[in-house]
PDB file of C-alpha atoms in Angstrom:
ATOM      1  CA  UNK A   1       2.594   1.832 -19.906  1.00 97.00           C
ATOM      2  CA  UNK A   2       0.974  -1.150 -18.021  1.00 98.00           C
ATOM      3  CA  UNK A   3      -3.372  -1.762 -19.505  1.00 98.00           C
ATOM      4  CA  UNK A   4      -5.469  -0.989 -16.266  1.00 98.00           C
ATOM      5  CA  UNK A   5      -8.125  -3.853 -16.128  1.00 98.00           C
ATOM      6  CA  UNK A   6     -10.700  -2.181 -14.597  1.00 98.00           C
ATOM      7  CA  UNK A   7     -14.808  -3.700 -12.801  1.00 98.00           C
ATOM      8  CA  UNK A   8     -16.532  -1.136 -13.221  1.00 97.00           C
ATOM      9  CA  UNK A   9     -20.321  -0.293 -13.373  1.00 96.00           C
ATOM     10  CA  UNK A  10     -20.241  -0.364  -9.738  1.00 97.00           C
ATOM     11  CA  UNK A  11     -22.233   2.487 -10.154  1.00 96.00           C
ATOM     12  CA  UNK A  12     -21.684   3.713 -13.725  1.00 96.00           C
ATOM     13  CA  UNK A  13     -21.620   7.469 -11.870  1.00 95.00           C
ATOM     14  CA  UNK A  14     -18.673   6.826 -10.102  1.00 95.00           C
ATOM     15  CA  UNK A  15     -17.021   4.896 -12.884  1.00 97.00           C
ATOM     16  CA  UNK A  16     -16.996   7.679 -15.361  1.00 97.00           C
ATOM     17  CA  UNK A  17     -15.069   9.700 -12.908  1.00 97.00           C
ATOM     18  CA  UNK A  18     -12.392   6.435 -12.648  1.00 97.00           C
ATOM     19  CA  UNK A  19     -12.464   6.891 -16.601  1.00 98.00           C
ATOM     20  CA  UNK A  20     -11.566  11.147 -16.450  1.00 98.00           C
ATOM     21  CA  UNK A  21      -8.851  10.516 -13.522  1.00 98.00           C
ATOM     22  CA  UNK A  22      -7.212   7.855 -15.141  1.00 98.00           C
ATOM     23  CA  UNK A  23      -6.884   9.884 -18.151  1.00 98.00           C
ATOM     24  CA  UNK A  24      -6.027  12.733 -16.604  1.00 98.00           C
ATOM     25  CA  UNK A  25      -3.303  11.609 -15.019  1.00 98.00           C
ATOM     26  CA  UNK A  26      -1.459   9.932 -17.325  1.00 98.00           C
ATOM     27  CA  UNK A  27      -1.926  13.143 -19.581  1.00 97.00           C
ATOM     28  CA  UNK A  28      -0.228  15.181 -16.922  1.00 97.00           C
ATOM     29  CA  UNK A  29       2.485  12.962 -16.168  1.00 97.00           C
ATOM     30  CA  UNK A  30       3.537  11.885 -20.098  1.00 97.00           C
ATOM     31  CA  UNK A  31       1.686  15.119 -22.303  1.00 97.00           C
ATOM     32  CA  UNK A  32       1.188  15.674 -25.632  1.00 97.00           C
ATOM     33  CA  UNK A  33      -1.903  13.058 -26.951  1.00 97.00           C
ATOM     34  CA  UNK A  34      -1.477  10.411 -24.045  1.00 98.00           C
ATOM     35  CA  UNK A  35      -4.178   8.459 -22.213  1.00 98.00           C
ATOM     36  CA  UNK A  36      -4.480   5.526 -19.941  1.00 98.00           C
ATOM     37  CA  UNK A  37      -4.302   1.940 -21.289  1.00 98.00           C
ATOM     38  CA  UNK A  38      -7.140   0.586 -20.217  1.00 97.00           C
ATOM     39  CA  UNK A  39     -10.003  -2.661 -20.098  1.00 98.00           C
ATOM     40  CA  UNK A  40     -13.399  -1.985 -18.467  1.00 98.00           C
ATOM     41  CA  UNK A  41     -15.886  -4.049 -17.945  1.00 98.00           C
ATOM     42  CA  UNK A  42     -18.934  -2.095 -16.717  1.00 98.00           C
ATOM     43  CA  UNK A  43     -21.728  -4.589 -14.797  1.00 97.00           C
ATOM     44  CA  UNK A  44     -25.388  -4.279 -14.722  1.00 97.00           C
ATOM     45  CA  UNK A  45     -25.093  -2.481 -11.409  1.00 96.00           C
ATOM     46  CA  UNK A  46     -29.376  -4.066 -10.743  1.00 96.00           C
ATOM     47  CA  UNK A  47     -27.685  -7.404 -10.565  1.00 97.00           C
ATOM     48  CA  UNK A  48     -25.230  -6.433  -8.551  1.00 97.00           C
ATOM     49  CA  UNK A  49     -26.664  -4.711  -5.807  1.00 96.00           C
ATOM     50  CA  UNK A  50     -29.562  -7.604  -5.759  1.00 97.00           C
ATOM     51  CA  UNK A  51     -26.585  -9.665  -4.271  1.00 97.00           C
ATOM     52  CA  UNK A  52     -25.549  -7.533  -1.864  1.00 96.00           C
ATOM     53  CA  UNK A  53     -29.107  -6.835  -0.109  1.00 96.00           C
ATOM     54  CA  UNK A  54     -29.704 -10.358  -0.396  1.00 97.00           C
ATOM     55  CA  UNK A  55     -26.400 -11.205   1.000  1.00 96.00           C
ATOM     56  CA  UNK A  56     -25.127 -13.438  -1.874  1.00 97.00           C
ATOM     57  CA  UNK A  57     -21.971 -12.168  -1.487  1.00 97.00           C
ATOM     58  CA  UNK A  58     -20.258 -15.774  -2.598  1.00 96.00           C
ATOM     59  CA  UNK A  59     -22.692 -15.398  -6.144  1.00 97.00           C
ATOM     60  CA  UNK A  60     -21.706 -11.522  -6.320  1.00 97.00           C
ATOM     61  CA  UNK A  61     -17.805 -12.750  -6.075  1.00 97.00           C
ATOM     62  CA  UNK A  62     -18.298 -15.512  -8.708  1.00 97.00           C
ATOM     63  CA  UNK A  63     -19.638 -12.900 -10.978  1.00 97.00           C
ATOM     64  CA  UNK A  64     -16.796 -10.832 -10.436  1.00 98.00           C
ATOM     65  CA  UNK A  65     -14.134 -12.943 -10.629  1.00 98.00           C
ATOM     66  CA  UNK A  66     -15.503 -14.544 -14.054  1.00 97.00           C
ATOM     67  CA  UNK A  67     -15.118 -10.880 -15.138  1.00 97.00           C
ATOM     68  CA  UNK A  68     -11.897 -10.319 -13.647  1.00 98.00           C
ATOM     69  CA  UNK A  69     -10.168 -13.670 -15.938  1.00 98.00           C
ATOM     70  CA  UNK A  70     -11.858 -11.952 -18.894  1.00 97.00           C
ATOM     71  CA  UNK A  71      -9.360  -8.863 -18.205  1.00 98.00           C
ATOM     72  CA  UNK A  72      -6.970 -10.903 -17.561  1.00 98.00           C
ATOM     73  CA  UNK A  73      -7.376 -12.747 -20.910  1.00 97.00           C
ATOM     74  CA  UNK A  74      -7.849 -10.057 -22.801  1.00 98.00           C
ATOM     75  CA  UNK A  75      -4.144  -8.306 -21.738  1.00 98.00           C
ATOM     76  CA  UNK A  76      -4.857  -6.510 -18.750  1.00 98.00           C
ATOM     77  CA  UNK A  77      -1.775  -6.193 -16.315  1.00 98.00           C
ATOM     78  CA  UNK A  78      -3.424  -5.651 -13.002  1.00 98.00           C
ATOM     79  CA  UNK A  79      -6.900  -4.841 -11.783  1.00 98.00           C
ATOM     80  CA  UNK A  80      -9.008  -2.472 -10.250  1.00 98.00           C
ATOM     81  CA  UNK A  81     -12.162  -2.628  -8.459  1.00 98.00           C
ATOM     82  CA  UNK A  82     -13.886   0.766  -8.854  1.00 98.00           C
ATOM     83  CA  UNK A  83     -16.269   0.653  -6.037  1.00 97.00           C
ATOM     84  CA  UNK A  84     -15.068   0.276  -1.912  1.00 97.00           C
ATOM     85  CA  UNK A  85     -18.138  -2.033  -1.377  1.00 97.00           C
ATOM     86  CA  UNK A  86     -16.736  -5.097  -3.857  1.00 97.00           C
ATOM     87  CA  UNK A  87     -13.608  -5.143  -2.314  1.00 97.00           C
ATOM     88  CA  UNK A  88     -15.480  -8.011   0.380  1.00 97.00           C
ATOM     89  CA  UNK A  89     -14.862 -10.090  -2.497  1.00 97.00           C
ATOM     90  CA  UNK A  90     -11.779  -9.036  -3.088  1.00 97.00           C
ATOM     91  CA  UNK A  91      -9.629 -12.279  -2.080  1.00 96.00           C
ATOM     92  CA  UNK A  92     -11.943 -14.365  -4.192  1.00 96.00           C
ATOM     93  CA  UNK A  93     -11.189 -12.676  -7.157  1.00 97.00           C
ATOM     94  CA  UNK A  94      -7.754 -12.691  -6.213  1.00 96.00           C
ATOM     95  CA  UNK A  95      -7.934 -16.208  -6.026  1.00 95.00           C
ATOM     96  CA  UNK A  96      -8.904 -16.866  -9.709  1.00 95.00           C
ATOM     97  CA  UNK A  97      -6.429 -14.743 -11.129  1.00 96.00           C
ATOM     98  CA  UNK A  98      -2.728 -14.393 -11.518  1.00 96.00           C
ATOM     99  CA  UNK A  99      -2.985 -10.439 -11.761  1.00 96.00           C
ATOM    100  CA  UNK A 100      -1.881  -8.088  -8.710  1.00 97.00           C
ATOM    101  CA  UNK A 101      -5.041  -6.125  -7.592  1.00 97.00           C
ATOM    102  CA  UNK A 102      -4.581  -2.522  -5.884  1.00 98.00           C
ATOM    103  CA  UNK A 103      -6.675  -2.511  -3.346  1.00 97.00           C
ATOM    104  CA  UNK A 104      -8.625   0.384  -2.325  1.00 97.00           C
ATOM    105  CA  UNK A 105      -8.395   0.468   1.441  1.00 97.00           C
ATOM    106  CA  UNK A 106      -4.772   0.052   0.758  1.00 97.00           C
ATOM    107  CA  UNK A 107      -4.263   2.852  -1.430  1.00 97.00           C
ATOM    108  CA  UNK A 108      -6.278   4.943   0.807  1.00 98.00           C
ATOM    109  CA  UNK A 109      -4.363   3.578   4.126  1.00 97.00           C
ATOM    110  CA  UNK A 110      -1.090   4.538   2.410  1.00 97.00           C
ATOM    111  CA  UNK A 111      -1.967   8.079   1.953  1.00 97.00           C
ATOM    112  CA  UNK A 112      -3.608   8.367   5.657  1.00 98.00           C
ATOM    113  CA  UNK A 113      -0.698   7.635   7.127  1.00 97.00           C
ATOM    114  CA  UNK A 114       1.616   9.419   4.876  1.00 97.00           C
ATOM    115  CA  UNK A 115      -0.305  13.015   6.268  1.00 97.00           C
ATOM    116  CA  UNK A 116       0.557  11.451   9.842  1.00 97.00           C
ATOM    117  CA  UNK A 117      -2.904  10.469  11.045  1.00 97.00           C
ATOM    118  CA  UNK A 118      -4.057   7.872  12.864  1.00 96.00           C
ATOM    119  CA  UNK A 119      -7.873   8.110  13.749  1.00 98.00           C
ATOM    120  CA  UNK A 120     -10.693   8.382  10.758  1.00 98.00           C
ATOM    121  CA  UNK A 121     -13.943   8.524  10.137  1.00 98.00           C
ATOM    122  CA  UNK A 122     -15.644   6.436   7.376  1.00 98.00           C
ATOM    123  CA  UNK A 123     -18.816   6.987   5.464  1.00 98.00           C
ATOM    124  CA  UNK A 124     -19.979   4.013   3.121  1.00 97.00           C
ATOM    125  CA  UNK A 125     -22.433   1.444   2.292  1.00 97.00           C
ATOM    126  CA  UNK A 126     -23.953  -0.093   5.338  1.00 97.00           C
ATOM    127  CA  UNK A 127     -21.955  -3.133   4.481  1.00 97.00           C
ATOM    128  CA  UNK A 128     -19.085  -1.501   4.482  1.00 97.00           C
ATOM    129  CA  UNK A 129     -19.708   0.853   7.513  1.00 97.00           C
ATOM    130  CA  UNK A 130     -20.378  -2.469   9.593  1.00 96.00           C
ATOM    131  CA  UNK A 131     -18.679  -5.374   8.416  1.00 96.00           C
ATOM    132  CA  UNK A 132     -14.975  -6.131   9.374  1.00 95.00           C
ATOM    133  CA  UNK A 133     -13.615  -6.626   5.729  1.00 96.00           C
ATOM    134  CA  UNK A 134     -12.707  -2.622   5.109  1.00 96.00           C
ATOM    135  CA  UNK A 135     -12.216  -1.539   8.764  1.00 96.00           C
ATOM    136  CA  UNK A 136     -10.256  -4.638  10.052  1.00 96.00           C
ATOM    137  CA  UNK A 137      -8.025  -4.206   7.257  1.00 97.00           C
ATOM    138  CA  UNK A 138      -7.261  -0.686   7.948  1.00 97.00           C
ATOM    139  CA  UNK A 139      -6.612  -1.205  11.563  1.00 97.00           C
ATOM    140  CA  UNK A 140      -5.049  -4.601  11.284  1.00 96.00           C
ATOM    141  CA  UNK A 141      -2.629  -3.965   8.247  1.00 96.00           C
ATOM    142  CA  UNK A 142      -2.416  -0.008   9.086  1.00 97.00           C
ATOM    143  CA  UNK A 143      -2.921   0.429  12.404  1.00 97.00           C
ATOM    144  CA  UNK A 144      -5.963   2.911  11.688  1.00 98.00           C
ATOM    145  CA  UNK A 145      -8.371   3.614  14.490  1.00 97.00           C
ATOM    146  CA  UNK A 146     -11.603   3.945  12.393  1.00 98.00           C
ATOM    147  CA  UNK A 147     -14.763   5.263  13.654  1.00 98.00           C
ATOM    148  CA  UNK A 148     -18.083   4.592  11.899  1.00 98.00           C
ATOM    149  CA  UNK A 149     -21.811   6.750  12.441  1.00 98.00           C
ATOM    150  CA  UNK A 150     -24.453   5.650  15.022  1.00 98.00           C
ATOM    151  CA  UNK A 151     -26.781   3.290  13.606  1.00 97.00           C
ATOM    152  CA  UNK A 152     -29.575   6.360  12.343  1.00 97.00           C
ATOM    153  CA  UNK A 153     -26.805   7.904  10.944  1.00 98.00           C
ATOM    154  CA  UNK A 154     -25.098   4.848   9.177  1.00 97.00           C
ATOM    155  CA  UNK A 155     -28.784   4.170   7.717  1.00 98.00           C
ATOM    156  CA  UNK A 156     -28.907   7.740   6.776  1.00 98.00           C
ATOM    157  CA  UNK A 157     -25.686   7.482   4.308  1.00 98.00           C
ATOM    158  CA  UNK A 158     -26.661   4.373   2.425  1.00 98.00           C
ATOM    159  CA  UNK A 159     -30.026   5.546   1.572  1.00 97.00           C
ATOM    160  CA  UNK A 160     -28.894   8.476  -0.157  1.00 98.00           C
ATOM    161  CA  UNK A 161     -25.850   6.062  -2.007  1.00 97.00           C
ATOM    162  CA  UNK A 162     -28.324   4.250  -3.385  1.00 97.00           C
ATOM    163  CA  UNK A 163     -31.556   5.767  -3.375  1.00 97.00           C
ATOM    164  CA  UNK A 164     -29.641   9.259  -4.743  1.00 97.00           C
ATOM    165  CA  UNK A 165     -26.256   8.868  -5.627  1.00 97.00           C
ATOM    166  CA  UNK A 166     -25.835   5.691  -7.794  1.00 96.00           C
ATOM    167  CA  UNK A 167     -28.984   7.235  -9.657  1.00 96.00           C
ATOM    168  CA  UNK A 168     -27.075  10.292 -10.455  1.00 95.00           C
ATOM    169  CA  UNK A 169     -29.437  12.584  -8.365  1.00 97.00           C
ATOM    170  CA  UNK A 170     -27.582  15.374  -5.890  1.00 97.00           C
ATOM    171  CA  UNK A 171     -30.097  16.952  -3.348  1.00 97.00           C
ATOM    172  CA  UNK A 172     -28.665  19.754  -1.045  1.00 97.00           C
ATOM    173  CA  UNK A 173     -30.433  18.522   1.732  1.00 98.00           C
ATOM    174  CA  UNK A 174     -28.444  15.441   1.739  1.00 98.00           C
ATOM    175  CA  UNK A 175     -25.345  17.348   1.318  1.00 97.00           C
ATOM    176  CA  UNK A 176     -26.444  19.159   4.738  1.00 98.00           C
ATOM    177  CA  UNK A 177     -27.309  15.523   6.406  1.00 98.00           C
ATOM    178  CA  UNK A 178     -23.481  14.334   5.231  1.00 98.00           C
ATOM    179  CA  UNK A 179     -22.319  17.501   6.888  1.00 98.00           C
ATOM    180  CA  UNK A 180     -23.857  16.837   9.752  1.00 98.00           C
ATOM    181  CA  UNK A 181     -23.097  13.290  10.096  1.00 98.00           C
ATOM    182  CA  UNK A 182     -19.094  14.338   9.821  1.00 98.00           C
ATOM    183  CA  UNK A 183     -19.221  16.550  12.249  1.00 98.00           C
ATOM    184  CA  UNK A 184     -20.597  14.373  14.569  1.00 98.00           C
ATOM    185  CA  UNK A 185     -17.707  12.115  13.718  1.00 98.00           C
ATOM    186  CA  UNK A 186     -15.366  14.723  14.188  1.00 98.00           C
ATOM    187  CA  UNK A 187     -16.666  15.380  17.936  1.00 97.00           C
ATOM    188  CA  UNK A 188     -15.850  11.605  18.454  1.00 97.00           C
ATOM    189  CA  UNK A 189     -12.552  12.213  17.503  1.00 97.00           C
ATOM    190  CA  UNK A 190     -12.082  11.470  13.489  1.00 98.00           C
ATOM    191  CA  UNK A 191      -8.979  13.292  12.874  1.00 98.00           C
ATOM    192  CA  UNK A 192      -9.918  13.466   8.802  1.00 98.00           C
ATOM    193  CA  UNK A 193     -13.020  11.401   7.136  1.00 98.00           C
ATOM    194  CA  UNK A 194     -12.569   9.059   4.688  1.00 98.00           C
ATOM    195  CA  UNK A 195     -15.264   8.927   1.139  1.00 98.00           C
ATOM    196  CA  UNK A 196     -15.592   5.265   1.317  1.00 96.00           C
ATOM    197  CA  UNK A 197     -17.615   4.817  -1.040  1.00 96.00           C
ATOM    198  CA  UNK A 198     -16.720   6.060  -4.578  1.00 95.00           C
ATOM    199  CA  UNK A 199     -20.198   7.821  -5.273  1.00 95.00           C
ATOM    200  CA  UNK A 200     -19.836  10.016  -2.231  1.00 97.00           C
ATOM    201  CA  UNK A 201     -17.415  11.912  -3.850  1.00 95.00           C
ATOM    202  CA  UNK A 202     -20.263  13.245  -6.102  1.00 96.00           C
ATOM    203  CA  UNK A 203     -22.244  14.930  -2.701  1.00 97.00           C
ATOM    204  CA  UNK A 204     -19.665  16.408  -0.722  1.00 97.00           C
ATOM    205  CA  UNK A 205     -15.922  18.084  -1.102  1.00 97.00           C
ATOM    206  CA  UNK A 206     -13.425  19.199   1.158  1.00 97.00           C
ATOM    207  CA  UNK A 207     -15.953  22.783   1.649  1.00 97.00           C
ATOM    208  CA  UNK A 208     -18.554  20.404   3.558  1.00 97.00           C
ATOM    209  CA  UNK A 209     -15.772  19.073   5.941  1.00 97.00           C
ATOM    210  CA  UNK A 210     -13.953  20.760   9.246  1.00 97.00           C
ATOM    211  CA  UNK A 211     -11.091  17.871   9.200  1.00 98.00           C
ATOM    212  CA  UNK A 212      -9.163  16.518   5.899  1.00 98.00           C
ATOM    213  CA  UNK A 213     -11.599  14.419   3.374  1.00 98.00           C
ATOM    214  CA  UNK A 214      -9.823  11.899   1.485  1.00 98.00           C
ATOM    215  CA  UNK A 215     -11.867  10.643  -1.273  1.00 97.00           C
ATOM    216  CA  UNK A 216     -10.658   7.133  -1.854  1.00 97.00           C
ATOM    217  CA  UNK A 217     -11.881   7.389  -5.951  1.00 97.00           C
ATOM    218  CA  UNK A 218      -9.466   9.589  -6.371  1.00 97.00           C
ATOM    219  CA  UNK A 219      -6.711   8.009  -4.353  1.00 98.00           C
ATOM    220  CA  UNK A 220      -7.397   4.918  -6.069  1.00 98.00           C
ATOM    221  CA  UNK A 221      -7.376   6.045  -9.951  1.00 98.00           C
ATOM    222  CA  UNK A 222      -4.205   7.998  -9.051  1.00 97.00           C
ATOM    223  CA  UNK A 223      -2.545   4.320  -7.699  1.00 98.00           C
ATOM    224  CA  UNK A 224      -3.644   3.282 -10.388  1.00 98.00           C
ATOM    225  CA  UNK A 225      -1.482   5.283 -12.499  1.00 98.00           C
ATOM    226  CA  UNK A 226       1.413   4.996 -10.343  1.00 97.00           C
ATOM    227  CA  UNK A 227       1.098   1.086 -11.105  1.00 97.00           C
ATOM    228  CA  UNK A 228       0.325   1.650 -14.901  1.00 98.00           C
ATOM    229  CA  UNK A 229       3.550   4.264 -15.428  1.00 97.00           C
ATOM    230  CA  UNK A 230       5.697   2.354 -13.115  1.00 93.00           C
ATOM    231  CA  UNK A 231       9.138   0.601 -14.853  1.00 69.00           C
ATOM    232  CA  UNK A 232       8.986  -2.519 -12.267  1.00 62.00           C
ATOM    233  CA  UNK A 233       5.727  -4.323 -12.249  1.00 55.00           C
ATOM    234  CA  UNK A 234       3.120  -2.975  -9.675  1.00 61.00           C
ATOM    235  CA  UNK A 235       3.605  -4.913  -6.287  1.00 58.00           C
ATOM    236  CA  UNK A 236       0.760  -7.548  -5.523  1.00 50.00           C
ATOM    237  CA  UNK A 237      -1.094  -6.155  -2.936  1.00 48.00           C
ATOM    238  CA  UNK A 238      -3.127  -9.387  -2.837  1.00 44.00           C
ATOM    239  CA  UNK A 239      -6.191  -9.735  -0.117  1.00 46.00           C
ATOM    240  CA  UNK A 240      -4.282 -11.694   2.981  1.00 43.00           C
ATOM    241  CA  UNK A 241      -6.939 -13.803   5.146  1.00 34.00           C
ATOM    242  CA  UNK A 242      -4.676 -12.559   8.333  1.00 34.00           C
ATOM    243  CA  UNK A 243      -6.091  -9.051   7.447  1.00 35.00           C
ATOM    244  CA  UNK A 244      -9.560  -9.267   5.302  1.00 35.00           C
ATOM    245  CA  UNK A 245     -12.888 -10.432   6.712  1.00 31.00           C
TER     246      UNK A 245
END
């Protein structure tokens, strides 16, 4: 079994549920007293989200990839980045370290087009909502038609990530607002709705949904496991500039 290095922290809500999945998984697949090999190192999510709003995305990478040749050092075999919103950086880490990284959009584009569909929703962090580095990669490397909520709407879903969410607090109301916001997306088209953002998974389940919800936290920690249990070494799904922002 390959050690999981995993940056976590990213919130530390959405990180414990990495933690359980990982475990749980490898539990099913081997039985009797197994668990994941794994490294985590879980940031000061504060610092972390100070860069972000203020755009310091270069500083927020540097911190990151400093983190990521600690794993590395310390006998990790690949890494994972347990939040959607990171993965901007994701080439820069890449770029510091000689470990494969599974990235989340891929992992999540994989299984999207494995059910046969082509045009999603996606509810995230502003920056990921609106920036090119998550969407262009799905419709540049997968061919994904991605549709995002109007501008209210897209305002709507961060507040509650981290006003609510990343604080561990779960209102109904909100739960009503993300149900309204997918179906909206769903009269636009969205053939299925993807979670991207790994707290969201905490508000709303496939219940609140009309079309297929794929909650990329759970998608991730289970590629995760495919990489950890697999006899070959897990394939480098490195960030490529042709397809990342």
């Amino acid at each position: 079994m390959k050690t999981i290095g995993l940056l976590g922290g990213m919130s530390w809500e959405s990180t414990t549920i990495y933690y359980r999945l990982l475990n749980q998984h490898v539990k099913e697949r081997l039985g009797g007293l197994h668990s994941a090999k794994c490294l985590l190192y879980s940031f000061d999510f504060e610092e972390v989200q100070r860069l972000q709003h203020q755009g310091q995305w270069e500083e927020a990478g540097d911190l990151l990839a400093r983190t990521a040749r600690l794993l590395e050092g310390a006998g990790a075999d690949f890494l994972v980045i347990c939040t959607n919103t990171m993965h901007k950086v994701a080439e820069q880490i890449q770029q510091e370290v000689s470990l494969p990284l599974l990235h989340i959009a891929d992992a999540t584009a994989e299984r999207i087009r494995k059910n046969g569909l082509g045009k999603v929703g996606l509810l995230a962090t502003g920056f990921t909502m609106e920036q090119d580095f998550y969407k262009g990669r799905l419709h540049q490397k997968y061919g994904l038609d991605v549709l995002v909520p109007e501008p209210r709407d897209r305002e709507v879903v961060h507040q509650i990530i981290y006003q609510e969410l990343c604080r561990g607090v779960i209102k109904p109301d909100s739960r009503q607002r993300y149900r309204e916001i997918i179906s909206r997306l769903v009269e636009q088209g969205a053939e299925a709705i993807i979670l991207g953002c790994t707290e969201i998974t905490l508000l709303v389940n496939q219940d609140d949904s009309p079309v297929p919800l794929f909650d990329t936290t759970a998608i991730h920690a289970e590629a995760a496991v495919d990489w950890a249990l697999a006899v070959d070494a897990p394939p480098a799904h490195r960030a490529n500039p042709a397809t990342s922002a």
